[in-house]
Tab-separated table of N, CA and C in Angstrom:
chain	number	residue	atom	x	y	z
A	24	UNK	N	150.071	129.052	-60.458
A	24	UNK	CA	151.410	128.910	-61.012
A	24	UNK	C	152.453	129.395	-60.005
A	25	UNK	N	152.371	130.385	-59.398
A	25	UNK	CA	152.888	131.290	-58.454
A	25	UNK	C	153.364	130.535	-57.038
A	26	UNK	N	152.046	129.670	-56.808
A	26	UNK	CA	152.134	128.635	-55.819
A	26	UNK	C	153.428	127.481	-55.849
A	27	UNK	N	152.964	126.993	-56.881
A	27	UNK	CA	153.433	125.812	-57.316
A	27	UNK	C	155.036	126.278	-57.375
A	28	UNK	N	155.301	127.238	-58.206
A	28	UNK	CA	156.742	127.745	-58.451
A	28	UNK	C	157.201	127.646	-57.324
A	29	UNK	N	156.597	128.772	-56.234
A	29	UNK	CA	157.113	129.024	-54.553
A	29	UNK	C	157.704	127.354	-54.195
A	30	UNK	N	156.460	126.371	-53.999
A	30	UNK	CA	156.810	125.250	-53.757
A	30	UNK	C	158.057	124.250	-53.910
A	31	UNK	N	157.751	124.581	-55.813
A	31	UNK	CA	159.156	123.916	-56.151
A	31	UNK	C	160.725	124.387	-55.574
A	32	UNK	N	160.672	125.795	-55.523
A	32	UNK	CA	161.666	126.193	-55.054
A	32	UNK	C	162.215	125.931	-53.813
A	33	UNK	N	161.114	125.930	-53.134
A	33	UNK	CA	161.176	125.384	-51.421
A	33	UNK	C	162.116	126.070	-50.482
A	34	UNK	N	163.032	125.583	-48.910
A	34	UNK	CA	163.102	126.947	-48.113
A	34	UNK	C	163.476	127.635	-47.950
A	35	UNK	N	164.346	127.838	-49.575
A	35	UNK	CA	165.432	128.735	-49.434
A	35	UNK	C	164.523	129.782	-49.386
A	36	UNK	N	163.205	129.673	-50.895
A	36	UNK	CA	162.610	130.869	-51.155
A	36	UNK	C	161.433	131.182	-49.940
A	37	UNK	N	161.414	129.801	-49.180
A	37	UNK	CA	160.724	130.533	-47.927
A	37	UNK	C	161.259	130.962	-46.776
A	38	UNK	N	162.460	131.065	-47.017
A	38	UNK	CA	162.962	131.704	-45.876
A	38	UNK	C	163.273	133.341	-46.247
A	39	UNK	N	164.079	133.170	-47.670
A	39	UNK	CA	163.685	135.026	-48.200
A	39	UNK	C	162.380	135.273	-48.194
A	40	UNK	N	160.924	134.779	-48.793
A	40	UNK	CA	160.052	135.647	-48.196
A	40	UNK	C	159.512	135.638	-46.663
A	41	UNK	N	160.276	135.084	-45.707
A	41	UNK	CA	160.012	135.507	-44.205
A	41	UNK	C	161.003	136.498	-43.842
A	42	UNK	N	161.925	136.595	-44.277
A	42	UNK	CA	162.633	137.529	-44.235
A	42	UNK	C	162.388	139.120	-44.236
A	43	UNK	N	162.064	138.872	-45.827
A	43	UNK	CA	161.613	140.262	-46.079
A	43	UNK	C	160.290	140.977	-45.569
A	44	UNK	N	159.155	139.991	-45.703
A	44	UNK	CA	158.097	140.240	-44.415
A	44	UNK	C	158.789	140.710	-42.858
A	45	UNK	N	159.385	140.199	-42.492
A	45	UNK	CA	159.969	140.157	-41.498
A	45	UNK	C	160.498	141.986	-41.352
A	46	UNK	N	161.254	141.838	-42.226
A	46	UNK	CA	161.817	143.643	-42.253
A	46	UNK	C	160.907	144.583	-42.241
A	47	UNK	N	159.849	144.094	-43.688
A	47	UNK	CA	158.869	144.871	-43.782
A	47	UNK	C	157.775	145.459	-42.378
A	48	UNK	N	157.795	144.334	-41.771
A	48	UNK	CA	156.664	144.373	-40.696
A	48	UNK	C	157.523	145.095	-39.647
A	49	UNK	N	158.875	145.027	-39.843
A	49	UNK	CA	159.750	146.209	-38.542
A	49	UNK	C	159.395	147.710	-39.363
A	50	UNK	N	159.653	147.529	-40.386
A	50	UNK	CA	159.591	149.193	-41.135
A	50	UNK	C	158.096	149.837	-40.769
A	51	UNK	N	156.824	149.202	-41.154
A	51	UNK	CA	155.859	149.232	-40.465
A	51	UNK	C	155.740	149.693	-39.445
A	52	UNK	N	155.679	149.264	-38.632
A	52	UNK	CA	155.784	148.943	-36.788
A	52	UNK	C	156.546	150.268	-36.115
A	53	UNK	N	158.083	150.705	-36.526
A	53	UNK	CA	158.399	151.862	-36.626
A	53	UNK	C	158.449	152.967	-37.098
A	54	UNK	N	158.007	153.249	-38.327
A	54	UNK	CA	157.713	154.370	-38.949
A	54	UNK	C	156.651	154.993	-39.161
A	55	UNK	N	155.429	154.151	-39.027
A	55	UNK	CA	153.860	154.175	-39.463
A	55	UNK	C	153.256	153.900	-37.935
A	56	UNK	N	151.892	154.954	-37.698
A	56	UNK	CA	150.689	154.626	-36.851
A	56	UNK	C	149.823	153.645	-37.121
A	57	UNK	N	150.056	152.937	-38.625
A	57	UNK	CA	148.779	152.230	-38.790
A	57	UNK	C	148.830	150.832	-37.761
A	58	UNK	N	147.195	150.283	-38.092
A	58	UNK	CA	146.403	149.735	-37.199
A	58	UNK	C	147.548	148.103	-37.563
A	59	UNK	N	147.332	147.150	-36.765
A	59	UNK	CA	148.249	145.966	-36.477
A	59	UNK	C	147.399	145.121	-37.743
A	60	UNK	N	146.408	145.287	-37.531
A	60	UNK	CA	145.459	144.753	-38.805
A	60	UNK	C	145.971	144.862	-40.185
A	61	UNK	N	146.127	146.513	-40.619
A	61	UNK	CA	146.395	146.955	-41.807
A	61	UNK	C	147.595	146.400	-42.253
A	62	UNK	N	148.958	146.607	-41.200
A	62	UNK	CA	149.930	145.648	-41.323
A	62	UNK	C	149.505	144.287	-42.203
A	63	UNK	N	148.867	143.287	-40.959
A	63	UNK	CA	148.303	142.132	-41.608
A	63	UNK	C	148.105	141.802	-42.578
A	64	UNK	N	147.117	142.764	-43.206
A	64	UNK	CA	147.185	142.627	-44.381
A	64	UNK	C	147.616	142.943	-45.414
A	65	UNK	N	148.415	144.279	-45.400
A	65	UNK	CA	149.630	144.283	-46.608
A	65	UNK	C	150.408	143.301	-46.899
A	66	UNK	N	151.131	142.345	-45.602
A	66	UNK	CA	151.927	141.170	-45.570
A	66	UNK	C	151.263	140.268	-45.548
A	67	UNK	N	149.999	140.144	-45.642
A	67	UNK	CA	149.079	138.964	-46.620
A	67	UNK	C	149.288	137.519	-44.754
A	68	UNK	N	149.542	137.907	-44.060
A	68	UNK	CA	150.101	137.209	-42.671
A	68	UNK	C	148.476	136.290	-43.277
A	69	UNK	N	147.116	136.797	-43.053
A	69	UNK	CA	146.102	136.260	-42.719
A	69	UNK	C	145.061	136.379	-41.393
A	70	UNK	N	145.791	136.594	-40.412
A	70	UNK	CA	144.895	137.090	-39.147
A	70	UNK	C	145.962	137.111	-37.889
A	71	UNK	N	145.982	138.214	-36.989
A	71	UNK	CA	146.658	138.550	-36.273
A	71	UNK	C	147.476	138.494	-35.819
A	72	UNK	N	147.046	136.852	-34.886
A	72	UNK	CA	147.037	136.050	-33.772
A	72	UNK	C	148.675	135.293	-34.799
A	73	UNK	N	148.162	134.651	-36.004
A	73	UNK	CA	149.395	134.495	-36.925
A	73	UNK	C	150.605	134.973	-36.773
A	74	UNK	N	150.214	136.630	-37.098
A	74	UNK	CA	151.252	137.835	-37.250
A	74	UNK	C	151.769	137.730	-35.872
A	75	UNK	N	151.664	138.010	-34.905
A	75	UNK	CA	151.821	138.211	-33.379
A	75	UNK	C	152.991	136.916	-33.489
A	76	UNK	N	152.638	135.948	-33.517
A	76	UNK	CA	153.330	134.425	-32.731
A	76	UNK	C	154.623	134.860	-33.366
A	77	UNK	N	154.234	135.182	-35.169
A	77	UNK	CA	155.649	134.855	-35.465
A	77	UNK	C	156.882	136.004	-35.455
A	78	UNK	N	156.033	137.248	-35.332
A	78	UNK	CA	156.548	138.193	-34.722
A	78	UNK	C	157.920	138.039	-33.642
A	79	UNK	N	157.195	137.446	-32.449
A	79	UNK	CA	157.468	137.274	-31.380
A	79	UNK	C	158.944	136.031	-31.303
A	80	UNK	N	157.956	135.364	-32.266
A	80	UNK	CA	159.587	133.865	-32.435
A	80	UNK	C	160.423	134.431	-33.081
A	81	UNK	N	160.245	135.495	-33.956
A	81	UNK	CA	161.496	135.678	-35.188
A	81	UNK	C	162.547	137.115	-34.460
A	82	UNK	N	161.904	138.149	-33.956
A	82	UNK	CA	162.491	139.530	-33.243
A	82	UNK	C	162.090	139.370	-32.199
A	83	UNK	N	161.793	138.398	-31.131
A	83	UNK	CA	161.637	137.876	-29.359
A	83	UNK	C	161.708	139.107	-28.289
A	84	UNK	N	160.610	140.150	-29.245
A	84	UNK	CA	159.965	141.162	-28.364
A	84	UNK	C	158.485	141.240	-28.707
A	85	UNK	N	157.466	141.421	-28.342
A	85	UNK	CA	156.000	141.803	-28.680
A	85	UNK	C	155.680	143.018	-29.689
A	86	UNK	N	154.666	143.220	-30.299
A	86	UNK	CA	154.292	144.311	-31.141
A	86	UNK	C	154.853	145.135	-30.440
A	87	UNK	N	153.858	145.371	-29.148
A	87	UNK	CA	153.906	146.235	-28.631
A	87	UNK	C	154.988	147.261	-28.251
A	88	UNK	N	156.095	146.565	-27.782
A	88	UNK	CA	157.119	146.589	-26.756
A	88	UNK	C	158.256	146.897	-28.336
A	89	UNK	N	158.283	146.914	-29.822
A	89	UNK	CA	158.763	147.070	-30.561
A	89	UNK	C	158.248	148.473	-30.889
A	90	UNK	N	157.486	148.632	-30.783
A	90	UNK	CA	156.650	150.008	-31.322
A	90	UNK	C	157.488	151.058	-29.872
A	91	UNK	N	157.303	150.597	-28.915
A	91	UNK	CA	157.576	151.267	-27.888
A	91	UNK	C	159.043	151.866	-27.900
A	92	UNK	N	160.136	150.549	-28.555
A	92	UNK	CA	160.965	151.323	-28.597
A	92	UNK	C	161.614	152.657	-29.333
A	93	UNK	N	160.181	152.462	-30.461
A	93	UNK	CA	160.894	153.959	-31.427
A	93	UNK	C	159.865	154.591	-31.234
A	94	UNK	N	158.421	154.826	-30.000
A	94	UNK	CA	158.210	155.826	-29.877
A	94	UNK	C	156.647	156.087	-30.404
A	95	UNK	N	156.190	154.707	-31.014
A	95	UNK	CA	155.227	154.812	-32.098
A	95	UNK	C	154.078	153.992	-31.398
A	96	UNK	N	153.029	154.236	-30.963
A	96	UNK	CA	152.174	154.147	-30.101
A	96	UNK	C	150.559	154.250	-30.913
């Protein structure tokens, strides 16, 4: 049902939930040690390599190099 709803609604509502993933996975990334994985899967991404690309297209810095700037390693 959940699906289908998302669907009907289409990109407005997929662009608020990339969004908020989007924040979420900065709040993550800076505040928290956890593993890039664990991330993953709270935000339901699916597998890494996923998380990483779109990472990278949406805030056009790397995990890495985001973590780096607040320190979180």
């Amino acid at each position: 049902i959940l699906r289908r709803r998302f669907h009907e609604l289409g990109p407005t509502c997929r662009r608020l939930l990339d969004e908020v993933r989007r924040e979420m996975a900065k709040d993550y990334l800076r505040a928290t040690g956890q593993k890039i994985q664990d991330i993953v899967e709270l935000l339901v991404y699916g597998e890494v390599t996923k998380f990483r690309r779109a990472f990278l297209r949406r805030v056009e810095i790397s995990l890495h190099q985001y973590r780096q700037q607040f320190g979180v390693l």
